[in-house]
Amino acid sequence: MTQAPQTSGLAIEATGLTKRFGEVEALRGVDLRVEPGTVLGVLGPNGAGKTTTVRILTTLMQPDQGTARVAGLDVVRDAEQLRHKIGLAGQYAAVDENLSGAENLTMVGRLYGNKRGPAKKRARELLDRFRLDEAGDRLVRTYSGGMRRRLDLAAALVAAPPVLFLDEPTTGLDPRSRLNLWETIEELVGGGTTVLLTTQYLDEADRLADNIAVIDHGTVIAEGTADQLKGRVGGDRLDVTFADPAHASTAVDVLASLSSERPVASGDTVHVVMAETHGAITRAVRALDAQGLEADDLVVRRPTLDDVFLTLTGRATDTGDGKEGDKTDDQARQEVAA
Amino acid sequence: MSRLVSDTLTMAERNIIRLPRQPDMLLGFTVQPIMFVLLFAYVFGGAIDTPGMSYIDFLIPGIIVQSIAFGGFATALGLCEDLGKGLIDRFRSLPTARASVLAGRAIADIATNTLSIVILLITGLIIGFSFQTGIGDVLAGILLLLFFGFASSFVFALIGMTASTPEAANGIGFTLIFPITFISSAFVPIESMPDVLQAVADANPVTHVVDAVRHFWLGTPAGDAIWASLVWTVALIAIFAPLAVRKYRSAAAR
Ligand SMILES: Nc1ncnc2c1ncn2[C@@H]1O[C@H](COP(=O)(O)OP(=O)(O)OP(=O)(O)O)[C@@H](O)[C@H]1O
Ligand SMILES: [Mg+2]
């Protein structure tokens, strides 16, 4: 505590983290920077290295190479001190089934070094906050999955830590609990807490994160605000849906003039990345009408983080959204026609 | 240091309040040993010749040592479960003294071992066991048992962290402890065994502990049983505690 750490003023700063498990290179040089009082959303497909990153930043694991500081403390050298300053809710709820909710939280409070009285009081506050007050004295093994998850999150908040790590915090929560948790996180951040959260849900990152880091294959492949990332994947989207999927494939050619990229058909819908939004709907309708194609539905939308995610991680081909998928679709159709 | 003590007590408390909530586990510490006492006393008792004392007197120290040797089971199962459920991760992310998870287990085991000893002694006294010595010796015997149980906790801690599932831990525990307790002076006089087994039983720490407890409770000659059991117990702790701690570090750092 006495030594003045050479802080950069950042709440989290990771440089070149690598981690290998036998053959698997889980991290190949992860860099992250998080300003105090902000939320970093870490997005990435399964196996990208999100949990590994969180485990390193929370002192559960040491990196093979690279350094990281959290709250100004080195995650390896100052691990002991650092544990006073962080809260962790791991990917899977880590709560004791054979204790009650209140006992779980009291135990965690005691392990942070609090006396029994204050620890119990804090447990009650948190149970209230996470709508577990009625279930607080029941054994956790009688809890539903979402209740366990909420208790686990409450446990991460016991010491009101300045830096909070949440690994997929809303996986398995119902919509109301999700919203509730979002509000709680916003409240904490409003009070100055720094949050790093990993998520598979883009709307979650969109709503909560000040900055987003997209991780794939153990490196950060894109970083920025939600808007910056969306800007990277081009303009507004036009989705046109047809009653007859055959019309959709014809429409790909018809709508091609609206975009610099070739439109993509998936099922009965054509997706167009529009070069110019202004007047696009009128032109689209005219072009389709001229070919006698009848659209059931026509939507203009801003790119979502889904588009970002799919474009950047290249997982688009799986869902037929990308160019390669489109090509094979066309080939398949030609074969059917022949 | 005071953190180590308070964290250990917090962990021990957690392990102890869990116990009555796992009735099946509790059965292992209460009903099962009673059942063993009754089976041995009445099924084998008549067939086993124990010169100089009744079979009940011979049996009670032996069966208590067996149940103490098994006493670390809760530790094996508990650690295995905690690792699997991610609780160890949670503990390690807290500013908690490192050793407190294992130490809290060992202390909780002392509590359950005490419970087993009391239950078995009461059962024994009901079916005709009687102490032949003074209260000081009786207590010395109990202390030796608890010390031996403490060593067993570390052996089981290692088993619990090595096994992939609680069921596997259960299997390893039984396969290991059953032969060790049976090829000893716990249930039959060693002299009645074939030569090879006699040699094994003579070298078996369980034999030393059983003989020492018989000395403390029945006044039989101690021979070198007391110091041999103390040396064995210390050696077990010296070997298995560091192994368990090392295993804990690497298992937790997965
Ligand atoms: N203890 C381990 N032993 C071996 N390989 C591991 C271990 N932990 C992680 N890995 C591997 O490292 C890679 C990254 O894993 P990680 O858990 O960090 O991914 P993730 O981004 O959290 O994925 P998910 O979205 O599925 O939770 C994966 O290929 C995984 O198989
Ligand atoms: Mg993960």
XYZ file of C-alpha atoms and ligand atoms in Angstrom:
624
model
C 0.000 0.000 0.000
C 2.852 2.358 0.835
C 4.798 1.943 -2.365
C 3.548 4.276 -5.047
C 2.845 2.005 -7.991
C 3.941 3.437 -11.325
C 0.383 3.758 -12.447
C -0.738 4.790 -15.838
C -3.997 5.845 -14.238
C -5.673 2.896 -15.930
C -7.867 0.520 -13.930
C -6.858 -2.430 -16.079
C -3.849 -2.592 -18.330
C -2.746 -5.812 -19.978
C 0.172 -5.993 -22.363
C 1.055 -8.957 -24.534
C -0.532 -11.665 -22.409
C 0.141 -15.142 -23.685
C -0.949 -18.465 -22.268
C -0.481 -21.943 -23.626
C -2.149 -25.163 -22.454
C -0.074 -27.936 -23.966
C -0.847 -27.748 -27.663
C -3.479 -25.043 -27.325
C -2.365 -21.435 -27.559
C -5.210 -19.934 -25.577
C -3.790 -16.386 -25.619
C -1.368 -15.062 -28.233
C -0.725 -11.562 -26.976
C -3.768 -9.890 -25.481
C -3.620 -6.122 -24.900
C -6.349 -4.356 -22.964
C -6.709 -0.885 -21.489
C -9.619 0.136 -19.306
C -10.116 3.620 -17.853
C -11.354 3.783 -14.253
C -15.106 3.980 -13.908
C -15.801 2.518 -17.348
C -17.042 -0.800 -18.662
C -15.035 -2.894 -21.086
C -17.076 -5.511 -22.907
C -15.013 -8.457 -24.095
C -16.712 -10.193 -26.974
C -15.578 -13.354 -28.620
C -16.717 -16.741 -29.856
C -16.346 -19.909 -27.781
C -12.726 -20.728 -27.056
C -11.515 -17.234 -27.978
C -9.672 -16.821 -24.669
C -12.100 -14.675 -22.680
C -12.143 -16.807 -19.548
C -8.386 -17.325 -19.683
C -7.909 -13.550 -19.802
C -10.233 -13.064 -16.842
C -8.456 -15.777 -14.858
C -5.114 -14.107 -15.410
C -6.420 -10.667 -14.476
C -7.977 -12.057 -11.287
C -4.717 -13.778 -10.181
C -6.096 -17.303 -10.616
C -3.529 -18.068 -13.254
C -0.213 -16.613 -14.317
C 0.482 -15.578 -17.895
C 3.340 -17.276 -19.754
C 4.421 -13.889 -21.079
C 3.255 -10.335 -20.839
C 2.248 -8.225 -17.890
C -0.965 -6.926 -16.461
C -1.830 -4.366 -13.823
C -5.205 -4.061 -12.193
C -5.956 -1.113 -9.921
C -2.292 -0.218 -10.305
C -1.129 -3.586 -8.946
C 0.766 -6.232 -10.850
C -1.341 -9.396 -11.196
C 1.631 -11.631 -10.465
C 3.883 -9.708 -8.075
C 1.163 -7.921 -6.089
C -1.428 -10.713 -6.302
C -2.123 -10.756 -2.563
C -2.865 -7.041 -2.324
C -4.780 -7.090 -5.563
C -7.278 -9.635 -4.259
C -8.568 -6.998 -1.848
C -9.499 -4.803 -4.782
C -11.272 -7.143 -7.162
C -14.527 -9.029 -7.297
C -15.024 -12.000 -9.593
C -18.087 -13.776 -10.864
C -16.767 -16.643 -12.938
C -18.443 -18.232 -15.923
C -20.106 -20.876 -13.759
C -21.808 -19.965 -10.499
C -19.394 -20.787 -7.684
C -21.640 -21.057 -4.665
C -21.929 -23.661 -1.932
C -25.019 -25.780 -2.495
C -25.244 -26.835 1.113
C -25.223 -23.357 2.569
C -28.049 -20.867 2.434
C -27.716 -17.779 0.276
C -27.112 -15.651 3.357
C -24.479 -18.066 4.681
C -22.679 -18.048 1.342
C -22.424 -14.272 1.278
C -21.485 -14.056 4.948
C -18.717 -16.579 4.384
C -17.338 -14.537 1.486
C -17.481 -11.380 3.593
C -15.575 -13.136 6.382
C -12.972 -14.308 3.887
C -12.470 -10.698 2.820
C -11.526 -10.135 6.455
C -14.767 -8.602 7.764
C -16.187 -9.322 11.194
C -19.248 -11.524 11.476
C -21.717 -8.730 12.229
C -20.869 -6.469 9.282
C -20.524 -9.501 7.003
C -24.076 -10.602 7.860
C -25.449 -7.130 7.376
C -23.800 -6.819 3.980
C -25.152 -10.226 3.013
C -28.708 -9.041 3.695
C -28.212 -5.872 1.661
C -26.999 -7.866 -1.302
C -29.770 -10.450 -1.030
C -32.260 -7.591 -1.191
C -30.547 -6.037 -4.121
C -30.596 -9.248 -6.124
C -34.178 -10.097 -5.155
C -33.081 -13.083 -3.131
C -34.263 -11.778 0.217
C -37.079 -14.318 0.491
C -34.885 -17.217 -0.554
C -31.936 -15.972 1.506
C -32.303 -18.533 4.266
C -32.972 -21.477 1.993
C -30.202 -23.855 0.994
C -28.745 -22.959 -2.381
C -29.370 -26.458 -3.686
C -33.052 -25.512 -3.771
C -32.297 -22.462 -5.969
C -32.979 -22.261 -9.681
C -30.076 -21.734 -12.070
C -30.807 -18.031 -12.388
C -30.996 -17.601 -8.614
C -27.592 -19.237 -8.215
C -26.213 -16.960 -10.858
C -27.557 -13.922 -9.026
C -26.127 -15.140 -5.747
C -22.775 -15.622 -7.440
C -22.874 -12.050 -8.712
C -23.822 -10.828 -5.256
C -20.764 -12.667 -3.913
C -18.574 -10.725 -6.332
C -19.913 -7.474 -4.884
C -19.496 -8.311 -1.208
C -16.449 -6.110 -0.710
C -17.706 -3.370 -3.053
C -14.463 -3.826 -5.003
C -13.231 -1.004 -7.244
C -12.655 -3.418 -10.135
C -15.184 -6.055 -11.033
C -14.742 -9.016 -13.395
C -17.868 -10.673 -14.707
C -17.459 -13.676 -16.995
C -20.679 -14.009 -18.980
C -22.743 -12.637 -16.116
C -26.167 -12.856 -17.713
C -25.930 -16.282 -19.300
C -28.889 -18.213 -17.941
C -30.776 -15.222 -16.562
C -34.372 -14.462 -17.471
C -35.039 -11.111 -19.207
C -36.090 -9.415 -16.004
C -33.018 -10.546 -14.100
C -30.826 -9.489 -16.992
C -32.307 -6.038 -16.967
C -31.921 -5.925 -13.224
C -28.283 -6.864 -13.443
C -27.677 -4.298 -16.150
C -29.134 -1.646 -13.896
C -26.991 -2.819 -11.001
C -23.880 -2.655 -13.165
C -24.803 0.811 -14.382
C -25.323 1.911 -10.801
C -21.933 0.545 -9.755
C -20.196 2.179 -12.669
C -21.971 5.424 -11.821
C -20.368 5.103 -8.396
C -16.901 4.746 -9.906
C -16.499 0.974 -10.213
C -14.575 -0.336 -13.204
C -16.097 -3.395 -14.863
C -14.693 -5.907 -17.283
C -17.401 -8.184 -18.557
C -17.285 -10.914 -21.150
C -20.414 -11.700 -23.019
C -21.886 -13.526 -25.961
C -24.767 -11.061 -26.087
C -24.175 -8.131 -28.318
C -27.089 -6.121 -27.017
C -25.510 -6.431 -23.601
C -22.179 -5.040 -24.773
C -24.062 -2.427 -26.756
C -25.943 -1.234 -23.722
C -23.324 -1.510 -20.997
C -19.898 -1.223 -22.495
C -18.116 2.080 -22.978
C -15.556 0.174 -24.978
C -15.591 -3.193 -26.629
C -12.720 -5.536 -27.347
C -13.415 -8.349 -29.779
C -11.199 -11.354 -29.073
C -10.681 -14.260 -31.417
C -8.036 -16.993 -31.364
C -6.365 -15.409 -28.360
C -5.841 -11.896 -29.677
C -7.813 -8.693 -29.724
C -8.923 -8.275 -33.320
C -10.908 -5.077 -32.907
C -11.427 -2.465 -30.272
C -13.484 0.680 -29.843
C -16.880 1.997 -28.880
C -19.936 0.191 -30.183
C -20.454 2.955 -32.742
C -16.858 2.861 -33.940
C -17.071 -0.887 -34.421
C -20.353 -0.631 -36.249
C -18.803 2.030 -38.461
C -16.177 -0.512 -39.461
C -18.688 -2.823 -41.066
C -20.206 -0.351 -43.498
C -23.513 1.469 -43.799
C -27.107 0.741 -42.924
C -28.634 -2.600 -43.706
C -31.660 -3.299 -45.876
C -33.367 -6.631 -45.233
C -36.025 -7.678 -47.761
C -38.146 -10.728 -47.097
C -40.082 -12.641 -49.775
C -42.871 -15.153 -49.509
C -41.076 -17.333 -52.051
C -37.385 -18.146 -51.337
C -36.823 -18.465 -55.123
C -37.651 -14.774 -55.420
C -35.025 -14.014 -52.815
C -32.238 -15.472 -54.923
C -33.410 -13.543 -57.987
C -33.553 -10.373 -55.904
C -29.846 -10.675 -55.077
C -29.045 -9.526 -58.625
C -31.826 -6.989 -58.705
C -30.668 -5.276 -55.507
C -26.964 -5.448 -56.302
C -26.980 -1.888 -57.633
C -27.748 -0.532 -54.134
C -24.498 -1.740 -52.696
C -20.828 -1.988 -53.364
C -20.941 -5.445 -51.837
C -22.925 -8.276 -53.319
C -26.208 -8.766 -51.365
C -26.596 -12.012 -49.533
C -29.623 -14.295 -49.575
C -30.338 -16.459 -46.600
C -33.565 -18.390 -46.839
C -36.363 -16.056 -47.840
C -34.480 -12.864 -46.914
C -31.957 -10.763 -48.824
C -29.483 -8.674 -46.820
C -28.035 -5.601 -48.467
C -25.275 -3.395 -47.033
C -26.372 -0.090 -48.542
C -23.843 2.249 -50.096
C -26.232 5.186 -49.627
C -29.257 5.162 -47.346
C -30.935 8.198 -48.874
C -33.692 7.180 -51.297
C -32.612 3.562 -51.136
C -36.010 2.181 -50.165
C -37.733 3.813 -53.122
C -35.109 2.530 -55.531
C -35.299 -0.928 -54.054
C -39.070 -1.077 -54.356
C -38.982 0.175 -57.962
C -36.333 -2.312 -58.985
C -38.171 -5.212 -57.385
C -41.504 -4.110 -58.866
C -39.984 -3.883 -62.353
C -39.028 -7.575 -62.074
C -42.425 -8.542 -60.666
C -40.903 -9.571 -57.326
C -43.245 -9.067 -54.397
C -41.647 -8.295 -51.072
C -43.460 -9.260 -47.863
C -41.318 -7.158 -45.613
C -38.698 -4.472 -45.990
C -36.564 -3.173 -43.132
C -33.787 -0.617 -42.913
C -31.611 -0.945 -39.845
C -28.343 0.261 -38.385
C -25.643 -2.369 -38.273
C -25.755 -4.256 -35.003
C -22.879 -5.674 -33.056
C -23.986 -9.003 -34.495
C -22.899 -7.740 -37.870
C -19.620 -6.607 -36.341
C -19.098 -9.904 -34.614
C -19.900 -11.941 -37.670
C -17.821 -9.811 -39.997
C -14.774 -9.589 -37.752
C -14.624 -13.154 -36.512
C -15.385 -14.545 -39.929
C -18.022 -16.823 -38.519
C -20.400 -15.466 -41.144
C -19.768 -18.303 -43.559
C -21.435 -20.715 -41.164
C -24.734 -18.918 -41.326
C -24.752 -18.234 -45.055
C -24.298 -14.535 -44.437
C -20.908 -14.204 -46.043
C -19.734 -14.224 -49.625
C -18.488 -17.783 -49.624
C -21.736 -19.074 -48.253
C -23.543 -17.154 -50.929
C -21.429 -18.679 -53.646
C -22.081 -22.204 -52.520
C -25.774 -21.446 -52.289
C -25.719 -20.279 -55.890
C -23.797 -23.327 -56.984
C -26.203 -25.569 -55.198
C -29.098 -23.886 -56.939
C -27.505 -24.237 -60.344
C -26.985 -27.896 -59.706
C -30.619 -28.299 -58.771
C -31.689 -26.437 -61.921
C -29.472 -28.534 -64.202
C -1.099 -15.132 11.001
C -4.339 -14.031 12.611
C -5.848 -14.017 9.116
C -4.781 -17.629 8.660
C -6.508 -18.534 11.921
C -9.708 -16.624 11.216
C -9.913 -17.809 7.585
C -9.297 -21.386 8.684
C -12.060 -21.104 11.257
C -14.421 -19.607 8.675
C -13.700 -22.532 6.368
C -14.027 -25.053 9.185
C -17.345 -23.542 10.208
C -18.573 -23.777 6.645
C -17.600 -27.448 6.447
C -19.232 -28.239 9.763
C -22.552 -26.494 9.179
C -22.814 -28.293 5.847
C -22.624 -31.693 7.496
C -26.104 -32.137 8.946
C -27.448 -30.954 5.594
C -25.974 -33.918 3.823
C -27.750 -36.668 5.736
C -26.180 -39.343 3.559
C -22.702 -38.110 4.509
C -23.624 -37.939 8.147
C -24.771 -41.540 7.948
C -21.181 -42.441 7.149
C -20.010 -40.976 10.447
C -22.793 -42.301 12.633
C -24.916 -45.235 11.567
C -22.301 -46.981 9.453
C -19.713 -47.428 12.238
C -22.442 -48.591 14.617
C -23.486 -51.146 12.061
C -19.886 -52.314 11.774
C -19.606 -52.679 15.533
C -22.747 -54.771 15.707
C -21.817 -56.944 12.723
C -18.338 -57.651 14.008
C -19.411 -58.136 17.587
C -22.213 -60.559 16.844
C -21.380 -62.155 13.479
C -17.618 -62.680 13.816
C -17.291 -62.219 17.533
C -18.014 -65.802 18.470
C -15.526 -67.174 15.953
C -12.602 -64.965 16.855
C -10.507 -65.971 19.817
C -9.020 -63.049 21.720
C -6.892 -64.332 24.603
C -7.111 -62.357 27.815
C -10.144 -60.207 26.939
C -13.640 -60.312 25.545
C -14.053 -59.753 21.811
C -16.084 -56.587 22.443
C -13.191 -55.100 24.440
C -10.771 -56.154 21.708
C -12.987 -54.850 18.926
C -13.958 -51.340 20.082
C -10.464 -49.750 19.881
C -9.892 -51.460 16.540
C -13.120 -50.348 14.967
C -12.680 -46.806 16.227
C -9.245 -46.639 14.626
C -10.791 -47.872 11.390
C -13.432 -45.215 11.408
C -10.792 -42.584 12.172
C -8.665 -43.839 9.298
C -11.707 -43.223 7.114
C -12.335 -39.928 8.866
C -10.873 -37.784 6.090
C -13.501 -38.935 3.634
C -15.472 -35.733 3.969
C -12.317 -33.875 3.018
C -11.755 -35.948 -0.118
C -15.332 -35.577 -1.286
C -15.594 -31.936 -0.291
C -12.387 -30.843 -2.028
C -13.234 -32.783 -5.148
C -16.648 -31.139 -5.265
C -15.286 -27.645 -4.541
C -12.783 -27.964 -7.363
C -15.424 -29.181 -9.766
C -17.901 -26.466 -8.853
C -15.403 -23.616 -9.111
C -15.570 -22.763 -5.420
C -11.819 -23.127 -5.112
C -11.510 -20.416 -7.778
C -13.759 -18.165 -5.768
C -11.713 -18.745 -2.602
C -8.481 -18.096 -4.465
C -9.743 -14.818 -5.868
C -10.419 -13.602 -2.327
C -7.719 -12.168 -0.063
C -7.765 -15.390 1.909
C -4.826 -17.153 3.524
C -3.792 -19.867 1.068
C -3.572 -22.680 3.578
C -7.006 -22.000 5.040
C -8.940 -24.193 2.592
C -7.012 -27.344 3.510
C -6.594 -26.434 7.166
C -10.324 -25.691 7.462
C -11.015 -29.157 6.128
C -8.645 -30.851 8.538
C -10.236 -29.041 11.475
C -13.737 -29.953 10.399
C -12.539 -33.561 10.215
C -11.455 -33.339 13.857
C -15.019 -32.389 14.724
C -16.542 -35.290 12.800
C -13.931 -37.681 14.163
C -14.812 -36.612 17.693
C -18.441 -37.288 16.894
C -17.593 -40.762 15.551
C -15.515 -41.586 18.624
C -18.286 -40.545 21.003
C -20.948 -42.496 19.116
C -18.807 -45.612 18.890
C -17.803 -45.464 22.539
C -21.425 -45.149 23.626
C -22.392 -48.061 21.396
C -19.493 -50.033 22.809
C -20.378 -49.264 26.396
C -23.969 -50.355 25.758
C -22.953 -53.736 24.377
C -20.469 -54.429 27.145
C -17.212 -52.606 26.483
C -15.497 -51.273 29.584
C -12.407 -49.147 30.157
C -9.751 -50.788 32.363
C -7.793 -47.599 32.940
C -8.119 -44.111 34.420
C -9.615 -41.042 32.793
C -6.161 -39.656 31.920
C -5.295 -42.712 29.855
C -8.723 -42.750 28.226
C -8.240 -39.149 27.122
C -4.690 -39.858 25.942
C -6.132 -42.577 23.717
C -8.695 -40.158 22.294
C -6.031 -37.541 21.622
C -3.889 -40.073 19.810
C -6.900 -41.021 17.692
C -7.605 -37.399 16.757
C -3.957 -36.837 15.898
C -3.967 -39.901 13.674
C -7.192 -38.650 12.092
C -5.539 -35.314 11.362
C -2.868 -37.151 9.371
C -5.528 -39.124 7.529
C -7.168 -35.848 6.451
C -4.138 -34.940 4.366
C -4.025 -38.354 2.721
C -7.679 -37.927 1.803
C -7.132 -34.332 0.711
C -4.624 -35.636 -1.817
C -7.057 -38.333 -2.947
C -9.850 -35.797 -3.283
C -7.812 -33.493 -5.476
C -6.397 -36.293 -7.593
C -9.712 -37.991 -8.278
C -11.716 -36.647 -11.174
C -15.118 -37.064 -9.502
C -16.365 -37.509 -5.937
C -17.404 -41.046 -6.885
C -13.860 -41.822 -7.985
C -12.526 -40.365 -4.721
C -14.901 -42.672 -2.904
C -13.613 -45.670 -4.861
C -9.936 -44.851 -4.320
C -10.532 -44.226 -0.612
C -12.230 -47.547 -0.006
C -9.755 -49.580 -2.037
C -6.923 -48.034 -0.079
C -8.225 -47.952 3.471
C -10.064 -51.265 3.636
C -7.027 -53.508 3.199
C -4.904 -51.245 5.384
C -7.339 -51.458 8.277
C -8.158 -55.145 7.828
C -4.571 -56.367 7.607
C -3.854 -55.031 11.074
C -4.570 -55.862 14.677
C -7.893 -53.989 14.486
C -10.299 -56.914 14.128
C -8.386 -60.132 14.797
C -5.222 -60.996 16.701
C -2.318 -60.825 14.273
C -1.095 -64.261 15.400
C -4.121 -65.843 13.714
C -3.067 -64.568 10.265
C -0.909 -66.364 7.666
C 2.817 -65.460 7.934
C 2.867 -63.040 5.014
C -0.062 -61.060 6.335
C 1.446 -61.081 9.800
C 4.518 -59.351 8.427
C 2.350 -56.756 6.707
C 0.224 -56.245 9.797
C 3.293 -55.841 11.991
C 4.541 -53.017 9.841
C 1.119 -51.424 9.458
C 0.702 -48.048 11.226
C -2.917 -48.991 11.943
C -1.641 -51.878 14.074
C 0.511 -49.517 16.094
C -2.314 -47.074 16.658
C -4.747 -49.852 17.604
C -2.238 -51.368 20.026
C -1.536 -47.974 21.557
C -5.248 -47.237 22.041
C -5.768 -50.699 23.563
C -2.946 -49.892 25.957
C -4.558 -46.569 26.922
C -8.056 -48.007 27.349
C -7.516 -51.617 28.406
C -4.114 -51.481 30.043
C -2.521 -54.032 27.681
C 1.257 -53.799 27.375
C 2.197 -50.914 25.084
C 5.444 -52.284 23.731
C 6.674 -49.737 21.211
C 3.131 -49.031 19.966
C 2.870 -45.501 21.382
C 6.011 -44.045 19.957
C 5.618 -46.012 16.731
C 2.164 -44.557 16.179
C 3.384 -41.070 16.966
C 6.292 -41.433 14.558
C 3.993 -42.808 11.878
C 1.460 -40.034 12.354
C 4.096 -37.326 12.199
C 5.616 -38.992 9.142
C 2.259 -39.181 7.381
C 1.687 -35.491 8.005
C 5.230 -34.627 6.945
C 4.761 -36.518 3.696
C 1.137 -35.894 2.796
C 0.580 -32.325 3.979
C 3.171 -30.867 1.559
C 1.933 -33.171 -1.207
C -1.619 -32.040 -0.589
C -0.614 -28.383 -0.526
C 1.318 -28.783 -3.766
C -1.561 -30.605 -5.379
C -3.912 -27.894 -4.175
C -1.781 -25.216 -5.786
C -1.594 -26.909 -9.151
C -5.164 -28.221 -9.139
C -6.474 -24.786 -8.274
C -4.349 -23.105 -10.928
C -5.794 -25.187 -13.775
N -7.112 -25.625 -18.263
C -7.065 -25.732 -19.598
N -6.427 -26.763 -20.161
C -6.350 -26.882 -21.504
N -6.898 -26.030 -22.370
C -7.562 -24.976 -21.873
C -7.687 -24.774 -20.474
N -8.395 -23.635 -20.263
C -8.706 -23.166 -21.489
N -8.194 -23.973 -22.453
C -8.291 -23.740 -23.910
O -7.948 -22.408 -24.154
C -8.793 -21.848 -25.138
C -9.454 -20.596 -24.597
O -10.347 -20.956 -23.561
P -11.250 -19.930 -22.774
O -11.943 -20.697 -21.709
O -10.431 -18.780 -22.358
O -12.286 -19.480 -23.888
P -13.579 -18.556 -23.763
O -13.371 -17.425 -24.686
O -13.844 -18.238 -22.343
O -14.717 -19.502 -24.358
P -16.266 -19.660 -23.936
O -17.023 -18.612 -24.661
O -16.603 -21.014 -24.459
O -16.361 -19.564 -22.450
C -9.753 -22.938 -25.544
O -9.275 -23.535 -26.712
C -9.705 -23.902 -24.402
O -9.933 -25.203 -24.846
Mg -15.379 -18.615 -21.055
